[in-house]
CSV table of C-alpha atoms and ligand atoms in Angstrom, one decimal:
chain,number,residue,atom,x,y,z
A,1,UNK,CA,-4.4,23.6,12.3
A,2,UNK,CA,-2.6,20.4,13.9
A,3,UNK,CA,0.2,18.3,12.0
A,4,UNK,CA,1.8,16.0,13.5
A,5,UNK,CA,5.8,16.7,12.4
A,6,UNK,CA,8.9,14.8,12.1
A,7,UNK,CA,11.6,17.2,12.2
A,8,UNK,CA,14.8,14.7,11.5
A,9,UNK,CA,15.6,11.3,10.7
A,10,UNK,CA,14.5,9.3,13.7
A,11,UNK,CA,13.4,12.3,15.8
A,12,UNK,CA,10.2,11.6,17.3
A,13,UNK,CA,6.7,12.7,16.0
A,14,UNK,CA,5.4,15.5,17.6
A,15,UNK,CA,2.3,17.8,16.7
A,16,UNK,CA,2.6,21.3,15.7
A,17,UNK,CA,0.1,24.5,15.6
A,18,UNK,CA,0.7,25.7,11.5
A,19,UNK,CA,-1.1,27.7,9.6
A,20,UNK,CA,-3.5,26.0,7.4
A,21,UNK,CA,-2.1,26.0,3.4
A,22,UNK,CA,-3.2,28.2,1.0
A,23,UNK,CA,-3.9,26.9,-2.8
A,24,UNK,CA,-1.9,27.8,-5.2
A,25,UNK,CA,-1.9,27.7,-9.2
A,26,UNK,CA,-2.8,24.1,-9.9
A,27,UNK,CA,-3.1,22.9,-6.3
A,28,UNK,CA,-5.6,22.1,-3.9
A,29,UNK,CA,-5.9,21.8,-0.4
A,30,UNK,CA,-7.6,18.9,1.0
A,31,UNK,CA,-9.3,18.7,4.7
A,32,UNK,CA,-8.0,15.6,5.8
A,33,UNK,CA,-10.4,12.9,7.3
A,34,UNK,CA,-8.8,9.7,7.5
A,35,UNK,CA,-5.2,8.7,7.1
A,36,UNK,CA,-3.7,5.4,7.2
A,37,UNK,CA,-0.5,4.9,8.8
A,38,UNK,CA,2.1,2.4,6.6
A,39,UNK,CA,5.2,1.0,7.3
A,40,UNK,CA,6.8,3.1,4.8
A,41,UNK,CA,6.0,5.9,7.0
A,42,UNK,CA,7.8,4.0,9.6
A,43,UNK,CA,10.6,3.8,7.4
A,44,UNK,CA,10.3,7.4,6.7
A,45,UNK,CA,10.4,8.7,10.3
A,46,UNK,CA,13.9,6.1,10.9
A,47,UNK,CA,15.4,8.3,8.0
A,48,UNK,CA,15.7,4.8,5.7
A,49,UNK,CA,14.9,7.1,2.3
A,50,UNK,CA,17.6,8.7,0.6
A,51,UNK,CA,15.0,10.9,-1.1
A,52,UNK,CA,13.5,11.8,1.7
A,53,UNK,CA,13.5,15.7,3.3
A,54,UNK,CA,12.6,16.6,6.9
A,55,UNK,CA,10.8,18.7,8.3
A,56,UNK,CA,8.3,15.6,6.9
A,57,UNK,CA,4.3,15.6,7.9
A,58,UNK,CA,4.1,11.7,7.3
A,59,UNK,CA,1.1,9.7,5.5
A,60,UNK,CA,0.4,8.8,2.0
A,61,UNK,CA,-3.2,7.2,2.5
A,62,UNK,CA,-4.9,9.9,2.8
A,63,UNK,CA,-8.5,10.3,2.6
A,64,UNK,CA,-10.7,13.8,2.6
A,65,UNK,CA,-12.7,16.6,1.4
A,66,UNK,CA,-11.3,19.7,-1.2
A,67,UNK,CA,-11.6,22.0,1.2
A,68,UNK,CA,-10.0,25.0,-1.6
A,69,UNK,CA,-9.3,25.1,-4.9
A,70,UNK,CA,-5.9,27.1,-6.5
A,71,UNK,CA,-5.8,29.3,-9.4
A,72,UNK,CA,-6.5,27.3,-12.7
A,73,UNK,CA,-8.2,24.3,-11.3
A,74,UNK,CA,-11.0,23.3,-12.9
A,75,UNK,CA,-11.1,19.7,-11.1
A,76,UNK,CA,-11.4,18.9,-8.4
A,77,UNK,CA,-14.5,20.9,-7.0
A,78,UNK,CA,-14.8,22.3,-3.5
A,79,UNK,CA,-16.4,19.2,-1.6
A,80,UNK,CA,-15.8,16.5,-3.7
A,81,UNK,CA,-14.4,13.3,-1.8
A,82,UNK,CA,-10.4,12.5,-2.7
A,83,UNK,CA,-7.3,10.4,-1.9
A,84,UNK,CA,-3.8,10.9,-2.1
A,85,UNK,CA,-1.7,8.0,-2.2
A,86,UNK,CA,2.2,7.5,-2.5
A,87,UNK,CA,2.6,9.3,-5.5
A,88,UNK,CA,2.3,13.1,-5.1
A,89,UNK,CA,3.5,14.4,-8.8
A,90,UNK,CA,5.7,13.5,-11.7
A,91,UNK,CA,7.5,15.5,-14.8
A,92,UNK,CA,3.8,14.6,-16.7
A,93,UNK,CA,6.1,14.7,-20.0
A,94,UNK,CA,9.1,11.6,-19.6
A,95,UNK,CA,8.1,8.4,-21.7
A,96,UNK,CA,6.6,6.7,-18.8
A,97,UNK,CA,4.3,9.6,-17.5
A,98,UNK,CA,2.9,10.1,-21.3
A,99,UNK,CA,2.2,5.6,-20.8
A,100,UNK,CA,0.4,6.5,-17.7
A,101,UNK,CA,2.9,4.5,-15.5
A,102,UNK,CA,3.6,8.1,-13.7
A,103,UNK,CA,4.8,5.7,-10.9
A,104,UNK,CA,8.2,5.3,-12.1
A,105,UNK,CA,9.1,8.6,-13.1
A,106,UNK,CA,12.1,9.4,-12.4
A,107,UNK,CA,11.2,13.3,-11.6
A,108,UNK,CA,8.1,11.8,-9.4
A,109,UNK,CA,7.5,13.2,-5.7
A,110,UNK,CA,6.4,11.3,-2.3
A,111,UNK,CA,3.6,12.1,-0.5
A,112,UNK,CA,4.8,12.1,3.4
A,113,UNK,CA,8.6,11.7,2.2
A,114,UNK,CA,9.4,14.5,0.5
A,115,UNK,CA,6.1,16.4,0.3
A,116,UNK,CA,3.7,17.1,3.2
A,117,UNK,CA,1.2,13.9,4.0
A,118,UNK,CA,-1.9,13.3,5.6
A,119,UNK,CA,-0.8,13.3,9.2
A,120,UNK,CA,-2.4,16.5,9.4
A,121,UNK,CA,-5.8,18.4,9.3
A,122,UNK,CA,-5.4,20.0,5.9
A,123,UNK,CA,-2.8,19.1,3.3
A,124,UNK,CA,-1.7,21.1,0.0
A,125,UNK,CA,-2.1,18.4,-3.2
A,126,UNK,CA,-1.7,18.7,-7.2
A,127,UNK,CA,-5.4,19.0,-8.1
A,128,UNK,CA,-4.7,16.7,-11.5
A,129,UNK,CA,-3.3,13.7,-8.9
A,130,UNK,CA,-5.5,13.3,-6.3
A,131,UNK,CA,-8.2,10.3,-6.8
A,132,UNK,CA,-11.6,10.5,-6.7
A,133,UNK,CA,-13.3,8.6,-3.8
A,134,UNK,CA,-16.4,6.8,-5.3
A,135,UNK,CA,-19.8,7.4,-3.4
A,136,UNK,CA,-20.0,4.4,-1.0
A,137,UNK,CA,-16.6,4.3,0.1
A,138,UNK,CA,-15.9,5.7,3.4
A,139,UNK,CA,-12.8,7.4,4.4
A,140,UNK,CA,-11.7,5.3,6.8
A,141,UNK,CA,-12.4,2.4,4.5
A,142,UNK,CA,-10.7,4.2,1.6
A,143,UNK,CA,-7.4,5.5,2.9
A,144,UNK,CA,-5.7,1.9,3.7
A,145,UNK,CA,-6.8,1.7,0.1
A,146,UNK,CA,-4.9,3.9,-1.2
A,147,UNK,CA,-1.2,2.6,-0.7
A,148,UNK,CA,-1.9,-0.9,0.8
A,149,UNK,CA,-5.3,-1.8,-1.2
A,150,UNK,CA,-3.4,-0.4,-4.9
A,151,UNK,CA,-0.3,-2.5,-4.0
A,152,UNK,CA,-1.7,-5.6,-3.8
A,153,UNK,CA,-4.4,-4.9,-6.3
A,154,UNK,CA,-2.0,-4.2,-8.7
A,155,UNK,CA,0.4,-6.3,-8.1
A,156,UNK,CA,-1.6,-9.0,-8.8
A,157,UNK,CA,-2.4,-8.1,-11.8
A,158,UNK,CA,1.2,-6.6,-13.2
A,159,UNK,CA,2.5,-10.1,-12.3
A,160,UNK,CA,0.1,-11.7,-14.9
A,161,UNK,CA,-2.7,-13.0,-12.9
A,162,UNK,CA,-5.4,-15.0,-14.9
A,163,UNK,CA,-9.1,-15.8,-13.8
A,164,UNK,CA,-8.6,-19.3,-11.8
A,165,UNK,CA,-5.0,-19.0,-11.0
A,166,UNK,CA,-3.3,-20.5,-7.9
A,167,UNK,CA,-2.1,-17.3,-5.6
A,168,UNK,CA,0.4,-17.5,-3.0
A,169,UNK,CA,-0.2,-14.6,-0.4
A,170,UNK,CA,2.9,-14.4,1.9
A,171,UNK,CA,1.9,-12.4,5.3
A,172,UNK,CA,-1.1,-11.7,6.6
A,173,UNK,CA,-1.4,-8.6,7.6
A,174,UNK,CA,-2.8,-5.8,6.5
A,175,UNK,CA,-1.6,-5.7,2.9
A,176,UNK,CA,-2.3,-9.6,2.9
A,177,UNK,CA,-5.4,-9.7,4.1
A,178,UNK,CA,-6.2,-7.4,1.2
A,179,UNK,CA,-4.2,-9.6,-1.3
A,180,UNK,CA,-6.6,-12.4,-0.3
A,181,UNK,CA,-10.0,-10.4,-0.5
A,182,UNK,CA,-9.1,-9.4,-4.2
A,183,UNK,CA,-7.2,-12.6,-5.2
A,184,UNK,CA,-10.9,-14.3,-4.2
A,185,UNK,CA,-13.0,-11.8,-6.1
A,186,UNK,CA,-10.7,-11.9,-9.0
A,187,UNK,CA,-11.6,-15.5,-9.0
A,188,UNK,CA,-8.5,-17.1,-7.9
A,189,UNK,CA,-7.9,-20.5,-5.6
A,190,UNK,CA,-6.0,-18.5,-2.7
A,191,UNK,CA,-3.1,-20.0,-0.2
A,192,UNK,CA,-1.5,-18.1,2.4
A,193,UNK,CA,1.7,-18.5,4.1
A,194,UNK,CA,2.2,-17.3,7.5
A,195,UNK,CA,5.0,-18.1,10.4
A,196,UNK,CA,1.7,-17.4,13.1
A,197,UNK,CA,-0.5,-20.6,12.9
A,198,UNK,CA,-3.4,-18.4,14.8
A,199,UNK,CA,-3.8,-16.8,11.7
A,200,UNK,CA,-4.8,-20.0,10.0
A,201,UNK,CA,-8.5,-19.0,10.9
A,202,UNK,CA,-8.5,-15.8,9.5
A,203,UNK,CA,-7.4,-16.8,6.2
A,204,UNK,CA,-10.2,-19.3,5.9
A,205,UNK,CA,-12.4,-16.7,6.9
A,206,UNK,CA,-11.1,-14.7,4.2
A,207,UNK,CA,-11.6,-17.8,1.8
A,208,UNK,CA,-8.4,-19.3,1.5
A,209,UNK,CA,-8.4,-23.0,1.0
A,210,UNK,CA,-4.8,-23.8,2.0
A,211,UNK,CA,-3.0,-22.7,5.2
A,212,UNK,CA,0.9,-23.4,5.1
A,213,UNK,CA,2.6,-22.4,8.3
A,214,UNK,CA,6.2,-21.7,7.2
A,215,UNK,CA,7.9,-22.6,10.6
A,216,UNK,CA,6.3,-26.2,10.6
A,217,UNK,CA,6.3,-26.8,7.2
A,218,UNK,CA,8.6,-27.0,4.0
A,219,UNK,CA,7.4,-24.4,1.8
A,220,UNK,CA,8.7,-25.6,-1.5
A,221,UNK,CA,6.7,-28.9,-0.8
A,222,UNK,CA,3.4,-27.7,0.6
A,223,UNK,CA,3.2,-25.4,-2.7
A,224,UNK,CA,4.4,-28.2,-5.2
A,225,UNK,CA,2.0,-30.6,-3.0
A,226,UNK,CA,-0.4,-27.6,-4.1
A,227,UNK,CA,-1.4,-29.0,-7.8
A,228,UNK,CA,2.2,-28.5,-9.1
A,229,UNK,CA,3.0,-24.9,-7.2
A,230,UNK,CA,1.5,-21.9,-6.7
A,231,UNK,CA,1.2,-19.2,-10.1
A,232,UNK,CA,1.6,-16.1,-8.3
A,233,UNK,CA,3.0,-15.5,-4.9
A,234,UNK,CA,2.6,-12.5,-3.4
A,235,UNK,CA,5.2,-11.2,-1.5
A,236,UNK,CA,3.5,-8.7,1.2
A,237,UNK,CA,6.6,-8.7,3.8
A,238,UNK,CA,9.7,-6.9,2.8
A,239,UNK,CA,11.8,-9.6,4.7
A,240,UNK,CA,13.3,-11.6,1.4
A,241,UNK,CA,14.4,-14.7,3.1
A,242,UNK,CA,10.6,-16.5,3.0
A,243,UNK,CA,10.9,-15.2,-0.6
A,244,UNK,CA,14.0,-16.5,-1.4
A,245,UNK,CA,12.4,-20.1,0.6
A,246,UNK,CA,9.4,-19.9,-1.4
A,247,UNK,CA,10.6,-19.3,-4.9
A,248,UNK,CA,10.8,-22.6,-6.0
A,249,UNK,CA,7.3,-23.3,-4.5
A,250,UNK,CA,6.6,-21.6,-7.9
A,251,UNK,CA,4.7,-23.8,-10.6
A,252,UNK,CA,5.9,-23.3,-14.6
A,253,UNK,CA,5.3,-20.3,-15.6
A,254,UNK,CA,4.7,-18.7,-12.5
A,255,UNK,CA,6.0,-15.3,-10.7
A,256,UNK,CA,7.0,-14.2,-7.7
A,257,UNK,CA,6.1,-10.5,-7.3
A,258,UNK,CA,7.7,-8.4,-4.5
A,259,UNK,CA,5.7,-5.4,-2.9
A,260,UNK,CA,7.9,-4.4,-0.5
A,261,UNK,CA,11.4,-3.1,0.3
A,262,UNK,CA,13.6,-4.2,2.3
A,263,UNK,CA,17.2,-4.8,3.4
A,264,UNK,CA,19.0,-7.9,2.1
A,265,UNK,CA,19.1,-10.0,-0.6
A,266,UNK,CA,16.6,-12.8,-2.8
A,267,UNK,CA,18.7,-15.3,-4.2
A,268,UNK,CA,17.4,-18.1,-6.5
A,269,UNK,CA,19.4,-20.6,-9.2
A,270,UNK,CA,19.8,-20.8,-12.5
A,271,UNK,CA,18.2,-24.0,-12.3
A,272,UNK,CA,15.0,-22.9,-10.2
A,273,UNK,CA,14.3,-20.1,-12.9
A,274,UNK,CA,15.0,-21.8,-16.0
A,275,UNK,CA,14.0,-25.4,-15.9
A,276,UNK,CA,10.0,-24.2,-15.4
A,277,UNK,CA,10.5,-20.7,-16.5
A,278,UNK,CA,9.4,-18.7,-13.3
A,279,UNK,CA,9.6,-14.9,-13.2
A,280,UNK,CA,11.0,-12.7,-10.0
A,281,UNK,CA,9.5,-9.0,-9.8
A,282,UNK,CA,8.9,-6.0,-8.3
A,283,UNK,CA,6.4,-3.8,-8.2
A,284,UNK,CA,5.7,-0.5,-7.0
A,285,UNK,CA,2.0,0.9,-5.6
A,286,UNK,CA,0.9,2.0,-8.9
A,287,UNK,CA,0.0,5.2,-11.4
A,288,UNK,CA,-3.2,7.4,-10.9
A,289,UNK,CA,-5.5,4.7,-13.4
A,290,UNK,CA,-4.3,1.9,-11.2
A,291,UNK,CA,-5.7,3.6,-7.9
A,292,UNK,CA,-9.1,4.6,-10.1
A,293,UNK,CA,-9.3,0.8,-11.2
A,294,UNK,CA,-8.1,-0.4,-7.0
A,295,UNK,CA,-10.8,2.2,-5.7
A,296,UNK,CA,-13.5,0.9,-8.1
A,297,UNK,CA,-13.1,-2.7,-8.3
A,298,UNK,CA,-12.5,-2.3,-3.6
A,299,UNK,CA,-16.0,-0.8,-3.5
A,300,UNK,CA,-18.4,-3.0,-6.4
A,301,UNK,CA,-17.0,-6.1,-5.1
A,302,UNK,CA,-17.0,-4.9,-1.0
A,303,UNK,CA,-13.1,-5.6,-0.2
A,304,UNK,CA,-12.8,-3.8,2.9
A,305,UNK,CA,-9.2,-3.4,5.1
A,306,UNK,CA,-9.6,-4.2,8.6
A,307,UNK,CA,-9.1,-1.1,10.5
A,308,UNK,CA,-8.2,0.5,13.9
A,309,UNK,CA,-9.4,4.5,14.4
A,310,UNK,CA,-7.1,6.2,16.7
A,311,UNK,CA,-6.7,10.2,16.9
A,312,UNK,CA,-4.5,12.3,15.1
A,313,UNK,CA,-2.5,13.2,17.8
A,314,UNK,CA,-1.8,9.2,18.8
A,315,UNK,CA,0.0,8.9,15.4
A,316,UNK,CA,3.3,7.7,17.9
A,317,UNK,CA,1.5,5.2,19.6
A,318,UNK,CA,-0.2,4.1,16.5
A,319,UNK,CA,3.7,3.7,15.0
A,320,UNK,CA,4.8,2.0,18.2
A,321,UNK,CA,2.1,-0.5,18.2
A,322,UNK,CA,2.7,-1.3,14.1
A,323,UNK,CA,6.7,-1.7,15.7
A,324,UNK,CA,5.3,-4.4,18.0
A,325,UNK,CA,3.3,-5.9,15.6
A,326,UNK,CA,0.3,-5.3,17.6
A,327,UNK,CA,-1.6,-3.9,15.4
A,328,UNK,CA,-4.6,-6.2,14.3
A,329,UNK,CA,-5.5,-4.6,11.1
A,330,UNK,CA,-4.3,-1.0,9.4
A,331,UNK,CA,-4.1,1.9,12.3
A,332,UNK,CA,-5.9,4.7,10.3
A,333,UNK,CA,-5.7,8.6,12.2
A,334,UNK,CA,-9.2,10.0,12.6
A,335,UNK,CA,-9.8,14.1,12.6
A,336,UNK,CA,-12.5,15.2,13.7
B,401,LIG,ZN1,2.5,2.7,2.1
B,402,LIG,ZN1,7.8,11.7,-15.8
């Protein structure tokens, strides 16, 4: 079979002939049929992860078929449609595996970081974390879904989103385009916040009704001028400066929730987070119910990434156009 390899930190990817896996106990192997490509896995290939091990096969939105089934599985079946986001496997027995928030697990594993991803034609998974795809979904559709669709999905929700509330989506790319598809359906009045004014269409496409372009205008006002600030902002860029600009934007009560890392530093006042009680976050993709409840709620209420095919073996030029931020939409690798 063909996987496309990184062999060290910043060493180019390169595809390999390798033996397709074999199932063992508790595993399953997937055929592969759509895999996003995430700057994470950018990040992964330039050796930015501490955790990470190479030889990597990158990927963590990975969409397919179980193709085999390991000793002792008794779910999935051979056929059924799964994912396999971010999170490859935890401990299963530390305090916040037993509360289902398996994503922070200290013990947890990395799909396409320290375990083999997606950018590849069959792929070796833990049969009791892969997601099931719900009929209706296609692959392509469903992969972006499962590391760009669950992080804004639920990181809207873990920073306390209520039906009618002001959000604040910063960037609009792929992530934020999502962020403003489910922000909408969730019933909320939607802004977005973008250095490119040509994306000012898009987002009132999407059904945003406010625009702020961050390099004409002062964000703090254009959110207060915003009936008193914005409750949520989503934060879909790693870059923390427009973060740190936008905090105050920020009406009482409301948080700013970070989805991505990146070098640097968010600084706010004393002042800023006290006087109207705002909250600064974080928060990671999300545990195996949260990608259920993303995959679910993506399908019955038809948010849909915006997505560019390319082949397996173009998984370079699909990381060199995300570099030059020519992408329009999520590059998601094809096999055929
Ligand atoms: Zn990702
Ligand atoms: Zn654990």
């Amino acid at each position: 079979m063909k996987a496309m390899v990184v062999k060290a930190a910043q060493a180019p990817i390169t595809l390999e002939e390798r033996p397709k896996p074999k199932a063992g106990p508790g595993q399953v192997v997937i055929k592969v049929k759509a895999c996003g490509v995430c700057h994470s896995d950018m990040a992964m290939q330039q050796g930015v992860f501490p955790f990470g091990k190479f030889p990597i096969v990158l990927g963590h939105e990975v969409a397919g078929v179980v193709d085999e089934v390991g000793p002792g599985v008794t779910w999935p079946k051979v056929g059924g449609s799964v994912g396999m986001p971010w999170l490859y496997d935890s401990c299963g027995h530390c305090d916040l595996c037993v509360r289902g928030d398996e994503i922070m697990c200290p013990e947890m594993t990395i799909t396409g970081v320290n375990r083999d991803g997606g950018y590849q034609e069959y792929m070796l998974a833990p049969a009791a974390y892969v997601a099931p795809i719900p009929e209706g979904l296609d692959f392509a559709e469903a992969a972006p879904l499962m590391c760009a669709g669950l992080t804004v999905f639920n990181g809207i929700r873990v920073a306390g989103y209520k039906p009618g509330a002001k959000v604040a989506v910063m960037g609009l790319g792929g992530l934020g385009s999502l962020a403003v598809q489910y922000a909408k359906s969730l019933g909320a009045r939607v802004a977005v916040l973008s250095t490119s004014p040509e994306k000012a269409k898009e987002a009132e496409k999407l059904g945003a009704e406010k625009f702020i372009n961050t390099k004409k205008e002062d964000v703090v006002q254009a959110l207060r001028a915003w009936d008193g600030g914005a409750d949520i902002i989503v934060a879909t860029a790693p870059n923390p400066e427009p973060m740190t600009q936008a905090f105050p934007g920020l009406a009482a009560d409301g948080t700013l929730v970070v989805l991505g890392v990146g070098p640097g530093m968010i600084t706010t006042s004393p002042m800023d987070l006290v006087g109207q009680r705002r909250k600064l976050m974080g928060s990671p993709s999300g545990s195996r119910h949260d990608l259920r409840d993303t995959l679910k709620f993506s399908l019955h209420n038809d948010v849909k990434p915006q997505i560019v095919k390319m082949k397996l073996e173009d998984a370079p030029k699909a990381h060199e156009l995300m570099h030059g931020g020519k992408l329009v939409g999520r590059a998601v690798l094809i096999m055929e």
